[in-house]
Coordinates of C-alpha atoms and ligand atoms in Angstrom, one line a residue:
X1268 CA 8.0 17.6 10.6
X1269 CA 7.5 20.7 8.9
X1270 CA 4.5 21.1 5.9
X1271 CA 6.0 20.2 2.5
X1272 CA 4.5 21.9 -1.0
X1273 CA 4.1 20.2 -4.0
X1274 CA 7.5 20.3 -5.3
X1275 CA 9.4 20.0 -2.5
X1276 CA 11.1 17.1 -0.4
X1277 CA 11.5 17.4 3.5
X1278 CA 14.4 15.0 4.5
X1279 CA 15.3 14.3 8.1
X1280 CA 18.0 11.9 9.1
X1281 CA 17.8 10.0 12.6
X1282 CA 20.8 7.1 12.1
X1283 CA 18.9 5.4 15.3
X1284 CA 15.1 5.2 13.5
X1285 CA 15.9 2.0 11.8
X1286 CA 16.8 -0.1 15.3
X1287 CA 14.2 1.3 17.1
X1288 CA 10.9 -0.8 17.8
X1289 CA 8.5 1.8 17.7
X1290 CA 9.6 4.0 14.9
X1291 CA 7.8 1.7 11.9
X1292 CA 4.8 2.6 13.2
X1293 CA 5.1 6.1 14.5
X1294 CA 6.1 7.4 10.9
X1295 CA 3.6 5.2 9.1
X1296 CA 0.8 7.0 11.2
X1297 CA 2.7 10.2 10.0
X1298 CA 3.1 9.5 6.2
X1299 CA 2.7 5.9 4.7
X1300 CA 4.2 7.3 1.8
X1301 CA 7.5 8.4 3.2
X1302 CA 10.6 7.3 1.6
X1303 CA 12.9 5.1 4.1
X1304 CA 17.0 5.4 3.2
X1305 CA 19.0 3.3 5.1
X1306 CA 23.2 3.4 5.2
X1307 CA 24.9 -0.3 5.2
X1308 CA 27.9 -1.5 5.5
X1309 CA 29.9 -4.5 7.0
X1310 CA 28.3 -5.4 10.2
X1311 CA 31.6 -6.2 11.6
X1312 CA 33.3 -2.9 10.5
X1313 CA 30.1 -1.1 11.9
X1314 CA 30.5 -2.4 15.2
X1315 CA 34.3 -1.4 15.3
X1316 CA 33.3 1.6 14.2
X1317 CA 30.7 2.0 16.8
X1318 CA 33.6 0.9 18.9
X1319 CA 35.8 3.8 18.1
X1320 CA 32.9 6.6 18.3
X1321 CA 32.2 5.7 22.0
X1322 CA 36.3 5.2 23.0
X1323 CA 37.1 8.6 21.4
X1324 CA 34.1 9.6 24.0
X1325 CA 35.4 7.3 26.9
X1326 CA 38.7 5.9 26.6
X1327 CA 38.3 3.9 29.9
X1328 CA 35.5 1.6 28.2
X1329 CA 36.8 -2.5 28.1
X1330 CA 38.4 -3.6 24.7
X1331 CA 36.5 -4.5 21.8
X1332 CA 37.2 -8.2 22.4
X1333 CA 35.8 -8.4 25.7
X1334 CA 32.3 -6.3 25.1
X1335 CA 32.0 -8.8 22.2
X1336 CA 31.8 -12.1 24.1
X1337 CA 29.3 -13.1 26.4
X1338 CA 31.7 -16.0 27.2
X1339 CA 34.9 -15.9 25.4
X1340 CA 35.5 -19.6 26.5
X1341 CA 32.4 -21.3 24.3
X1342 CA 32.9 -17.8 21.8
X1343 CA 29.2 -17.0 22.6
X1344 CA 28.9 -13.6 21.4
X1345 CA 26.8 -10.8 23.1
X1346 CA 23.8 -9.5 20.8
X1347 CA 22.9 -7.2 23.4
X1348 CA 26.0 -5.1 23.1
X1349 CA 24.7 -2.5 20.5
X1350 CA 27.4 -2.2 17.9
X1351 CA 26.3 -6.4 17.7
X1352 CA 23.1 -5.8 17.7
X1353 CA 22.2 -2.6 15.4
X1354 CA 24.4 -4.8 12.8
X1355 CA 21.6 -7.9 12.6
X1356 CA 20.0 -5.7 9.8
X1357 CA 17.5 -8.2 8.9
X1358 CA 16.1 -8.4 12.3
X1359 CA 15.8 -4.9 11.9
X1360 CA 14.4 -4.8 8.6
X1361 CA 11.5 -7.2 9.1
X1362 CA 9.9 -5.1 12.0
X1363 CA 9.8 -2.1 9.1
X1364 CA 8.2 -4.6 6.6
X1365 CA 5.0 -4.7 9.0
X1366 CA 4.8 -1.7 7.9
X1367 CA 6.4 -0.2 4.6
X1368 CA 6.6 -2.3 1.8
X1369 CA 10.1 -2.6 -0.1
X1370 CA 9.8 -0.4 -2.2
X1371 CA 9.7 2.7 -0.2
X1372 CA 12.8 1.6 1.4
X1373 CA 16.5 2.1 -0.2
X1374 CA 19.4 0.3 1.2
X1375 CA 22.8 2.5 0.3
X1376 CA 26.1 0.3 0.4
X1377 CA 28.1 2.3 3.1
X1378 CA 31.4 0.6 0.9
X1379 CA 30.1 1.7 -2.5
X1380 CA 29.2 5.5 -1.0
X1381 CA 33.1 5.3 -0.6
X1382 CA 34.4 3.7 -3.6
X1383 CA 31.5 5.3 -6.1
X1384 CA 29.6 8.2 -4.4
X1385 CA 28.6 9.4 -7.5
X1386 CA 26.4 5.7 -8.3
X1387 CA 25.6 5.7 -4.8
X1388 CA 23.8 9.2 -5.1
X1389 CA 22.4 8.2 -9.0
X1390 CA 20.1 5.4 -6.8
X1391 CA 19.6 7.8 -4.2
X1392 CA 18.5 10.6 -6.7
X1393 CA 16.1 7.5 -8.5
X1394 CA 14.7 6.6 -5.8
X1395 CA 13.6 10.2 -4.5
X1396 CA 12.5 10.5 -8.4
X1397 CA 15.2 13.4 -8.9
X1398 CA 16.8 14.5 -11.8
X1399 CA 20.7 13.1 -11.4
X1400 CA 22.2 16.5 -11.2
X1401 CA 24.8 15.3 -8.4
X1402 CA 27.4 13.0 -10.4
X1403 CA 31.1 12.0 -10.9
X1404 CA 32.2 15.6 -11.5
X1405 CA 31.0 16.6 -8.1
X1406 CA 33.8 14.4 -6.2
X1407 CA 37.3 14.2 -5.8
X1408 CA 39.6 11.6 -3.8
X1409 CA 41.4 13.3 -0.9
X1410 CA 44.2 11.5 -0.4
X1411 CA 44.9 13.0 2.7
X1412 CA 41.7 12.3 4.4
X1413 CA 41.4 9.1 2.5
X1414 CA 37.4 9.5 1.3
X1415 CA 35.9 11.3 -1.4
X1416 CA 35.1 15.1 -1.3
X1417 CA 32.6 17.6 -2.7
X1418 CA 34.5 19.5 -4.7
X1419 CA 32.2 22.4 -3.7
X1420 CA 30.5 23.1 -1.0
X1421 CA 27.4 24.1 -0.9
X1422 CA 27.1 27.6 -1.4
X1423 CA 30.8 28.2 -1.6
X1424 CA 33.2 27.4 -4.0
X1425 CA 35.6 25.6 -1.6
X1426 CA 36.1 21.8 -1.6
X1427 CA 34.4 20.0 1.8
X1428 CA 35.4 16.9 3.1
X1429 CA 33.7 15.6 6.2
X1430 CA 34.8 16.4 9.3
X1431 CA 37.6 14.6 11.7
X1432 CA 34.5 12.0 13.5
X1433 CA 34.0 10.5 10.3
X1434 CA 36.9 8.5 9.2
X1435 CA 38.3 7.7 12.3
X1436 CA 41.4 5.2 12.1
X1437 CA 39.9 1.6 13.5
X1438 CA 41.8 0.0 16.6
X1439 CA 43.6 -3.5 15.4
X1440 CA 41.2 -5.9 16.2
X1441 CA 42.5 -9.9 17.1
X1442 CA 41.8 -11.8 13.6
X1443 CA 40.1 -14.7 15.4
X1444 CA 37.8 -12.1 17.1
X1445 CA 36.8 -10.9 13.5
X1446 CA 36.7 -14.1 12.0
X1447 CA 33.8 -15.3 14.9
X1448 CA 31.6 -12.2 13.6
X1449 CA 32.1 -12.6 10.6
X1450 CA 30.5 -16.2 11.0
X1451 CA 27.9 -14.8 13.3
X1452 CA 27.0 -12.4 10.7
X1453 CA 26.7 -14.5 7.8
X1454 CA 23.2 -16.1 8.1
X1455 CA 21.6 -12.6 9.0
X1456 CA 23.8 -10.9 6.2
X1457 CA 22.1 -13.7 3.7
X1458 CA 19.1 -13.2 5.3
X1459 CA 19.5 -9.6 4.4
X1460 CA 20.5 -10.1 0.7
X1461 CA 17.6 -11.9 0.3
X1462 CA 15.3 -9.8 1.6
X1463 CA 16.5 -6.7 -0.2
X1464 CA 17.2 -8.3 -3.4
X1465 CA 21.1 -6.8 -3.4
X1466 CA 24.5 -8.5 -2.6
X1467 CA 26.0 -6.2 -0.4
X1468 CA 29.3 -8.6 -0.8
X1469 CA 30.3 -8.4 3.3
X1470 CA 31.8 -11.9 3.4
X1471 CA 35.7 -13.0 2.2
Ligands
LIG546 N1 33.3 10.7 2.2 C1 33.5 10.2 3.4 N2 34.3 10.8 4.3 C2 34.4 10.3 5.5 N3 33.8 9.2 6.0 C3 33.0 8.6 5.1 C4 32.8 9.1 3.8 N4 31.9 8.3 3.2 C5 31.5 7.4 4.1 N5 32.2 7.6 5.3 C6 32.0 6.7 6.4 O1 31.1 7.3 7.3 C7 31.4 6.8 8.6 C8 30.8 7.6 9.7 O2 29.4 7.8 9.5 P1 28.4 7.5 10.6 O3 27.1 7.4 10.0 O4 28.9 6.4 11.5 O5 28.5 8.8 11.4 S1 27.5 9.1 12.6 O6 26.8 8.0 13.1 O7 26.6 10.2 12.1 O8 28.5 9.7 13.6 C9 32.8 6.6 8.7 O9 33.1 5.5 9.5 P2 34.5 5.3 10.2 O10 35.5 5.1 9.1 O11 34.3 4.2 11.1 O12 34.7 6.6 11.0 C10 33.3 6.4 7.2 O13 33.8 5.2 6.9

């Protein structure tokens, strides 16, 4: 990481830090006080999502359905398929409490970064103890691509939406496949809720 002045924030972003076993304690040793920020959302939506990343990469990979189930006769589900497993968040976040207490760690609602950026990025900005410079007027709804937009850039003066990975239409997914997630989730989603003191609101 490089040296940061008084003043200044480094950030670097590693989507695979917060499953990884040995990460807790390799950035503890670096920094204690290092922020943690964490992107959430649905479990079950993640790991269709995760789905759809690695079929746009391989479309030869078996359907969703049969990665998910160990045995699809009994419904016992496979945890060590990774889009099931990086989902078990509180699993997850338990081997980062050994190290990091709570508060250094903020949980952003990957369904609330859609719906309200803007309040999304107030908690982020809060949390870093920054001045909430980015707000509504920042965003617009593209209605093409379906998620909000910076209405500028960063040094430009052009709107920027992300680009065509993110956003990806989900395959159709059988309902009864769902619905077994979903109640695999639940407990660990609880669990989760508990620990970080915030309903994320992931079950219907
Ligand atoms: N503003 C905006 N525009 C587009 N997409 C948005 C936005 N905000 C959040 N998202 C959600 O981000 C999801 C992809 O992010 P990931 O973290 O999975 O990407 S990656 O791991 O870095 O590839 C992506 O997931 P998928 O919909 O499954 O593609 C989006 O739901």
């Amino acid at each position: 990481m490089p040296k940061t002045l008084e003043g200044q924030i480094t950030m670097e972003k590693t989507p695979s830090y917060f499953v990884t076993r040995e990460a807790p304690a390799r950035i503890s040793a670096m920094s204690r006080d290092t922020k943690l920020i964490v992107v959430v959302r649905d479990p079950v939506t993640r790991a269709i999502s995760d789905y759809t990343q690695t079929l746009s990469k391989k479309p030869d990979i078996p359907s969703f359905e049969s990665l998910t189930f160990k045995n699809r006769t009994t419904g016992l589900i496979d945890t060590s398929w990774s889009a099931i497993q990086i989902g078990i968040y509180a699993k997850h976040l338990d081997n980062w409490l050994h190290y990091f207490p709570m508060e250094q760690i903020l949980f952003v609602s990957g369904e609330r970064l859609i719906s309200d950026p803007a309040g999304e990025l107030g908690r982020v900005q809060d949390f870093l103890g920054l001045k909430r410079i980015i707000t509504d007027k920042h965003f617009y709804f593209n209605q093409t691509k379906g998620f909000p937009c910076l209405k500028k850039a960063e040094g430009s003066s052009k709107p920027h939406c992300l680009g065509k990975t993110k956003g990806r239409t989900h395959p159709n997914i059988n309902p009864e496949v769902v619905q077994r997630l979903r109640d695999f989730y639940r407990p660990f989603n609880m669990k989760f809720y508990q620990m970080t003191g915030r309903f994320f609101g992931w079950e219907d």
